[in-house]
Coordinates of C-alpha atoms in Angstrom, one line a residue:
M1475 CA -234.3 -13.4 240.4
D1476 CA -231.6 -11.0 241.7
Q1477 CA -231.7 -8.6 238.9
L1478 CA -228.3 -6.9 239.6
V1479 CA -226.6 -10.3 239.7
A1480 CA -228.4 -11.1 236.4
I1481 CA -227.3 -8.1 234.7
R1482 CA -223.6 -8.5 235.9
A1483 CA -223.9 -12.0 234.5
F1484 CA -225.2 -10.6 231.2
A1485 CA -222.6 -8.2 230.8
R1486 CA -219.8 -10.8 231.4
V1487 CA -221.4 -13.0 228.7
V1488 CA -221.4 -10.0 226.2
E1489 CA -217.8 -8.9 227.0
A1490 CA -216.3 -12.5 227.3
G1491 CA -218.1 -13.5 224.2
N1492 CA -219.4 -17.0 225.6
F1493 CA -220.8 -18.5 228.6
T1494 CA -217.8 -20.5 229.7
R1495 CA -215.6 -17.8 230.0
A1496 CA -218.1 -15.6 231.7
A1497 CA -218.9 -18.2 234.2
D1498 CA -215.3 -18.9 234.9
S1499 CA -214.8 -15.0 235.6
L1500 CA -217.7 -14.8 237.8
E1501 CA -216.8 -18.1 239.6
M1502 CA -220.3 -19.4 238.8
P1503 CA -221.3 -22.7 237.2
N1504 CA -222.1 -22.4 233.5
A1505 CA -225.8 -23.6 234.0
T1506 CA -226.2 -20.7 236.7
V1507 CA -225.1 -17.9 234.3
S1508 CA -227.3 -19.4 231.6
K1509 CA -230.3 -19.5 234.0
L1510 CA -229.8 -16.0 235.3
I1511 CA -229.9 -14.6 231.7
Q1512 CA -232.9 -16.7 230.9
D1513 CA -234.6 -15.2 233.9
L1514 CA -233.5 -11.7 232.8
E1515 CA -234.9 -12.2 229.3
A1516 CA -238.2 -13.4 230.8
H1517 CA -238.4 -10.3 233.2
L1518 CA -237.7 -7.9 230.2
G1519 CA -239.8 -9.9 227.7
V1520 CA -237.0 -9.6 225.0
R1521 CA -234.3 -11.8 223.6
L1522 CA -231.0 -10.5 224.7
L1523 CA -228.7 -13.2 223.3
Q1524 CA -228.9 -15.7 220.2
R1525 CA -227.4 -18.9 221.1
T1526 CA -226.1 -21.6 219.0
T1527 CA -223.7 -24.6 219.9
R1528 CA -220.8 -22.7 218.7
R1529 CA -221.3 -19.1 219.6
V1530 CA -223.2 -16.3 221.4
T1531 CA -224.6 -13.4 219.3
V1532 CA -225.8 -10.3 221.1
T1533 CA -229.3 -9.1 219.6
P1534 CA -229.9 -5.4 218.8
E1535 CA -232.2 -5.2 222.0
G1536 CA -229.4 -7.1 224.0
R1537 CA -226.7 -4.6 222.7
D1538 CA -229.0 -1.5 223.7
Y1539 CA -229.6 -3.2 227.1
Y1540 CA -226.1 -3.7 227.6
E1541 CA -225.0 -0.2 226.8
K1542 CA -227.6 1.2 229.3
S1543 CA -226.9 -1.4 232.0
A1544 CA -223.2 -1.0 231.7
R1545 CA -223.5 2.6 232.7
I1546 CA -225.5 1.6 235.9
L1547 CA -222.7 -1.0 236.7
R1548 CA -220.2 1.7 236.4
D1549 CA -222.0 4.1 238.7
L1550 CA -222.3 1.3 241.1
E1551 CA -218.6 0.6 241.1
D1552 CA -217.9 4.3 241.4
I1553 CA -219.9 4.4 244.5
D1554 CA -218.1 1.3 245.8
T1555 CA -214.7 2.7 244.9
S1556 CA -215.3 6.1 246.6
F1557 CA -216.1 4.5 249.8
S1558 CA -212.9 2.0 249.3
A1559 CA -210.7 5.0 248.5
A1560 CA -212.0 7.0 251.5
R1561 CA -211.1 4.2 253.7
G1562 CA -207.7 4.2 252.0
K1563 CA -207.7 0.4 251.6
P1564 CA -208.0 -0.8 248.0
H1565 CA -208.7 -4.5 248.0
G1566 CA -209.6 -7.5 246.0
L1567 CA -208.2 -9.3 243.0
L1568 CA -206.1 -7.7 240.3
R1569 CA -205.5 -9.6 237.2
I1570 CA -202.2 -8.7 235.4
D1571 CA -200.8 -9.9 232.2
I1572 CA -197.0 -9.3 231.2
G1573 CA -194.3 -10.8 229.1
G1574 CA -191.8 -13.3 230.4
S1575 CA -188.6 -11.4 230.7
T1576 CA -190.3 -8.1 231.7
A1577 CA -192.0 -10.1 234.4
R1578 CA -188.8 -11.8 235.6
D1579 CA -186.4 -8.8 235.4
V1580 CA -188.4 -5.7 235.9
L1581 CA -191.9 -6.3 237.7
I1582 CA -191.3 -9.2 240.0
P1583 CA -188.2 -8.1 241.7
I1584 CA -190.1 -4.8 242.8
L1585 CA -193.6 -6.3 243.4
P1586 CA -192.9 -6.9 247.1
E1587 CA -193.0 -3.1 247.6
F1588 CA -196.6 -3.1 246.1
M1589 CA -197.6 -6.0 248.1
T1590 CA -196.6 -4.5 251.2
R1591 CA -198.0 -1.3 250.5
Y1592 CA -201.4 -2.7 249.6
P1593 CA -201.7 -5.9 251.5
D1594 CA -205.4 -6.3 251.0
I1595 CA -204.9 -6.6 247.2
R1596 CA -204.4 -10.1 245.7
I1597 CA -202.8 -10.5 242.3
D1598 CA -203.1 -13.0 239.4
L1599 CA -199.9 -12.5 237.4
G1600 CA -200.2 -14.1 233.8
V1601 CA -196.9 -14.4 232.2
S1602 CA -196.7 -14.9 228.5
D1603 CA -195.4 -13.2 225.5
R1604 CA -198.7 -13.9 223.7
S1605 CA -201.1 -11.0 223.8
V1606 CA -204.3 -11.6 225.5
D1607 CA -207.8 -10.2 225.0
L1608 CA -208.4 -8.1 228.0
I1609 CA -212.2 -8.2 227.8
S1610 CA -212.7 -11.9 227.0
D1611 CA -209.9 -13.0 229.4
N1612 CA -211.1 -10.8 232.0
V1613 CA -207.8 -9.2 232.6
D1614 CA -207.7 -5.9 234.2
C1615 CA -204.5 -4.4 232.7
V1616 CA -201.6 -5.8 230.7
I1617 CA -197.9 -4.5 230.5
R1618 CA -196.5 -4.6 227.1
G1619 CA -193.7 -3.2 224.9
G1620 CA -194.0 -1.8 221.3
P1621 CA -196.6 0.0 219.2
L1622 CA -200.3 0.1 220.2
E1623 CA -202.6 -1.6 218.0
S1624 CA -206.1 -1.1 219.4
S1625 CA -207.7 2.4 219.5
S1626 CA -210.3 0.8 222.1
L1627 CA -207.7 0.5 224.9
V1628 CA -206.4 3.1 227.2
A1629 CA -202.6 3.1 227.2
R1630 CA -200.3 4.9 229.7
H1631 CA -196.6 5.2 229.1
I1632 CA -194.6 3.7 231.8
G1633 CA -191.0 3.9 230.5
S1634 CA -188.8 2.9 227.8
A1635 CA -186.2 0.1 227.4
T1636 CA -182.8 0.0 225.5
L1637 CA -182.2 -2.7 222.8
I1638 CA -178.8 -4.2 222.9
T1639 CA -177.1 -6.4 220.3
C1640 CA -174.9 -8.9 221.8
A1641 CA -173.3 -12.4 221.4
T1642 CA -170.9 -14.6 223.5
P1643 CA -167.3 -14.0 223.6
A1644 CA -166.9 -17.5 222.1
Y1645 CA -169.2 -16.8 219.1
L1646 CA -167.3 -13.5 218.3
K1647 CA -164.0 -15.3 218.4
T1648 CA -165.5 -18.0 215.8
F1649 CA -167.3 -15.7 213.5
G1650 CA -165.8 -12.3 214.3
T1651 CA -167.2 -9.0 215.5
P1652 CA -169.3 -7.1 213.1
A1653 CA -168.5 -3.4 212.7
Y1654 CA -171.4 -2.5 210.8
P1655 CA -175.2 -3.7 210.8
D1656 CA -174.8 -4.8 207.0
E1657 CA -172.2 -7.1 208.1
L1658 CA -174.9 -9.3 209.8
K1659 CA -175.7 -10.3 206.4
N1660 CA -172.3 -12.1 205.6
G1661 CA -172.2 -15.3 207.2
H1662 CA -173.3 -14.3 210.8
R1663 CA -175.7 -16.4 212.7
L1664 CA -178.6 -14.6 214.1
V1665 CA -181.2 -15.8 216.8
S1666 CA -184.5 -14.1 215.9
Y1667 CA -187.4 -13.2 218.3
L1668 CA -190.5 -14.6 216.5
S1669 CA -193.8 -12.9 217.1
P1670 CA -196.0 -15.0 219.2
Q1671 CA -199.1 -13.8 217.5
N1672 CA -198.0 -14.5 213.9
G1673 CA -194.7 -16.3 213.9
R1674 CA -192.8 -13.8 212.0
A1675 CA -189.4 -12.7 213.0
F1676 CA -188.7 -9.2 214.2
P1677 CA -186.1 -7.5 212.2
F1678 CA -182.9 -6.6 214.0
R1679 CA -183.3 -2.6 214.2
F1680 CA -180.4 -0.1 214.2
E1681 CA -180.1 3.6 214.2
H1682 CA -177.2 6.0 213.7
N1683 CA -177.3 9.9 213.3
G1684 CA -181.0 9.8 212.9
E1685 CA -180.9 7.0 210.1
K1686 CA -182.8 3.8 210.9
T1687 CA -181.8 0.6 209.5
D1688 CA -183.7 -2.8 209.7
I1689 CA -181.6 -6.1 209.0
K1690 CA -184.0 -8.8 207.8
V1691 CA -182.0 -12.1 206.8
D1692 CA -182.6 -15.7 207.4
Y1693 CA -182.2 -16.5 210.9
R1694 CA -180.2 -19.4 212.5
I1695 CA -182.9 -20.1 214.9
G1696 CA -186.1 -18.4 215.9
V1697 CA -187.6 -18.3 219.4
N1698 CA -191.1 -17.0 220.4
E1699 CA -190.5 -16.6 224.1
S1700 CA -188.3 -13.9 225.5
N1701 CA -186.6 -15.8 228.2
A1702 CA -185.7 -18.8 225.8
H1703 CA -184.7 -16.1 223.4
L1704 CA -182.0 -15.0 225.8
A1705 CA -181.0 -18.5 226.8
A1706 CA -180.4 -19.2 223.1
G1707 CA -178.0 -16.2 223.0
L1708 CA -176.3 -17.1 226.1
A1709 CA -175.9 -20.7 224.7
G1710 CA -173.9 -19.2 221.7
L1711 CA -176.2 -20.1 219.1
G1712 CA -175.8 -16.7 217.5
I1713 CA -176.1 -13.0 218.0
I1714 CA -179.3 -11.6 219.8
Q1715 CA -181.0 -8.3 220.1
T1716 CA -182.7 -8.0 223.6
F1717 CA -183.4 -5.4 226.3
S1718 CA -180.8 -4.2 228.5
Y1719 CA -182.7 -5.0 231.7
S1720 CA -182.5 -8.7 230.6
I1721 CA -178.8 -8.9 230.2
A1722 CA -177.3 -6.3 232.4
N1723 CA -175.6 -9.1 234.6
A1724 CA -174.4 -10.9 231.5
L1725 CA -172.8 -7.7 230.1
A1726 CA -171.4 -7.1 233.4
N1727 CA -169.6 -10.5 234.1
G1728 CA -168.8 -10.7 230.4
T1729 CA -171.1 -13.6 229.4
L1730 CA -172.4 -11.5 226.7
V1731 CA -170.5 -8.8 224.8
E1732 CA -172.5 -5.8 223.2
I1733 CA -171.7 -5.2 219.6
L1734 CA -172.8 -2.6 217.2
Q1735 CA -173.2 0.1 220.2
P1736 CA -173.1 3.2 217.9
W1737 CA -176.1 1.8 216.1
R1738 CA -178.3 1.2 219.1
P1739 CA -181.9 1.8 217.9
A1740 CA -184.5 4.3 219.6
P1741 CA -185.5 3.6 223.1
Y1742 CA -188.5 0.8 223.1
P1743 CA -191.7 2.3 224.7
F1744 CA -193.5 0.2 227.3
H1745 CA -197.2 0.9 228.2
V1746 CA -199.8 -0.3 230.9
V1747 CA -203.1 -0.9 228.9
Y1748 CA -206.7 -1.4 230.0
P1749 CA -210.0 -1.5 228.4
Q1750 CA -211.6 1.8 227.7
S1751 CA -215.1 0.3 228.4
R1752 CA -214.2 -1.0 231.7
H1753 CA -214.3 0.9 235.1
V1754 CA -211.0 1.8 236.7
T1755 CA -211.2 0.2 240.1
H1756 CA -209.4 1.6 243.2
R1757 CA -207.0 -1.2 243.1
L1758 CA -206.2 -0.9 239.4
R1759 CA -205.7 2.9 239.9
V1760 CA -203.3 2.5 242.6
F1761 CA -201.4 -0.2 240.7
I1762 CA -201.1 2.2 237.7
D1763 CA -199.9 5.0 240.0
W1764 CA -197.3 2.6 241.4
L1765 CA -196.2 1.5 238.1
L1766 CA -195.7 5.2 236.9
E1767 CA -193.6 5.7 240.0
R1768 CA -191.4 2.5 240.0
F1769 CA -191.4 1.0 236.5
P1770 CA -189.7 3.6 234.3
Q1771 CA -186.4 3.2 236.1
R1772 CA -186.4 -0.6 236.3
V1773 CA -187.3 -1.1 232.7
A1774 CA -184.4 1.4 231.6
G1775 CA -182.1 -0.9 233.3
A1776 CA -181.0 1.5 235.7

């Protein structure tokens, strides 16, 4: 038994919550991961995992072994990272998750700069508005907007976006241009963005002279993906509220018209988030540093 390989496999099963995800992230057959952990348990003389047909549960002994062995793995990664950093050549695979419109309009247009600066880093870019589990999905970091929900994650603020309320000229000609947020309740058709997590519609948010107002009305259509949400607005289905970086061209060419500008809400924060329990590799560190350098201006729509 290669004990180090077995410990890595055990740690991934604990983090992923099942053998299949762990095996996929390690690029090993499921049976190989299972055999490694069986050999590790035989070597230690204790049961580390309790297996059933539906789930894997970590035993108390397994939890204790994971916490102690995880420190060893982090120390080894620190050693590897120090040598990699000394050579100035971060390398390997970086797994990133990001929302649809943010990927299209903010990250991807500037990503060639990063790839040129760090040619030995490969990137798996997961694009979805639905939140992922960084541990079980084996993602290095996610880029997301809005309030943070988990204290077990490390978050770095990487900029803020401007929310714009807008509609097509044809829509405004038909239904009129509202002068105040409350007028949205009177016969206007709204295209709401639906939470990919729970399906609930985000309210239209407004702020004026420090006073905040949320408009919650029955929407004409709800969309749970940011690119499709914008497409619905461009199709004239109703009023949308979205980020300025997504509609800069549409505003410039008159395809969309901003309304209720004096009631723009406060800037919407964006963060890069990564697990507190996981070692920050050299490739992730340089990516975060690059984001701090380049992302704020792009997400602000500048």
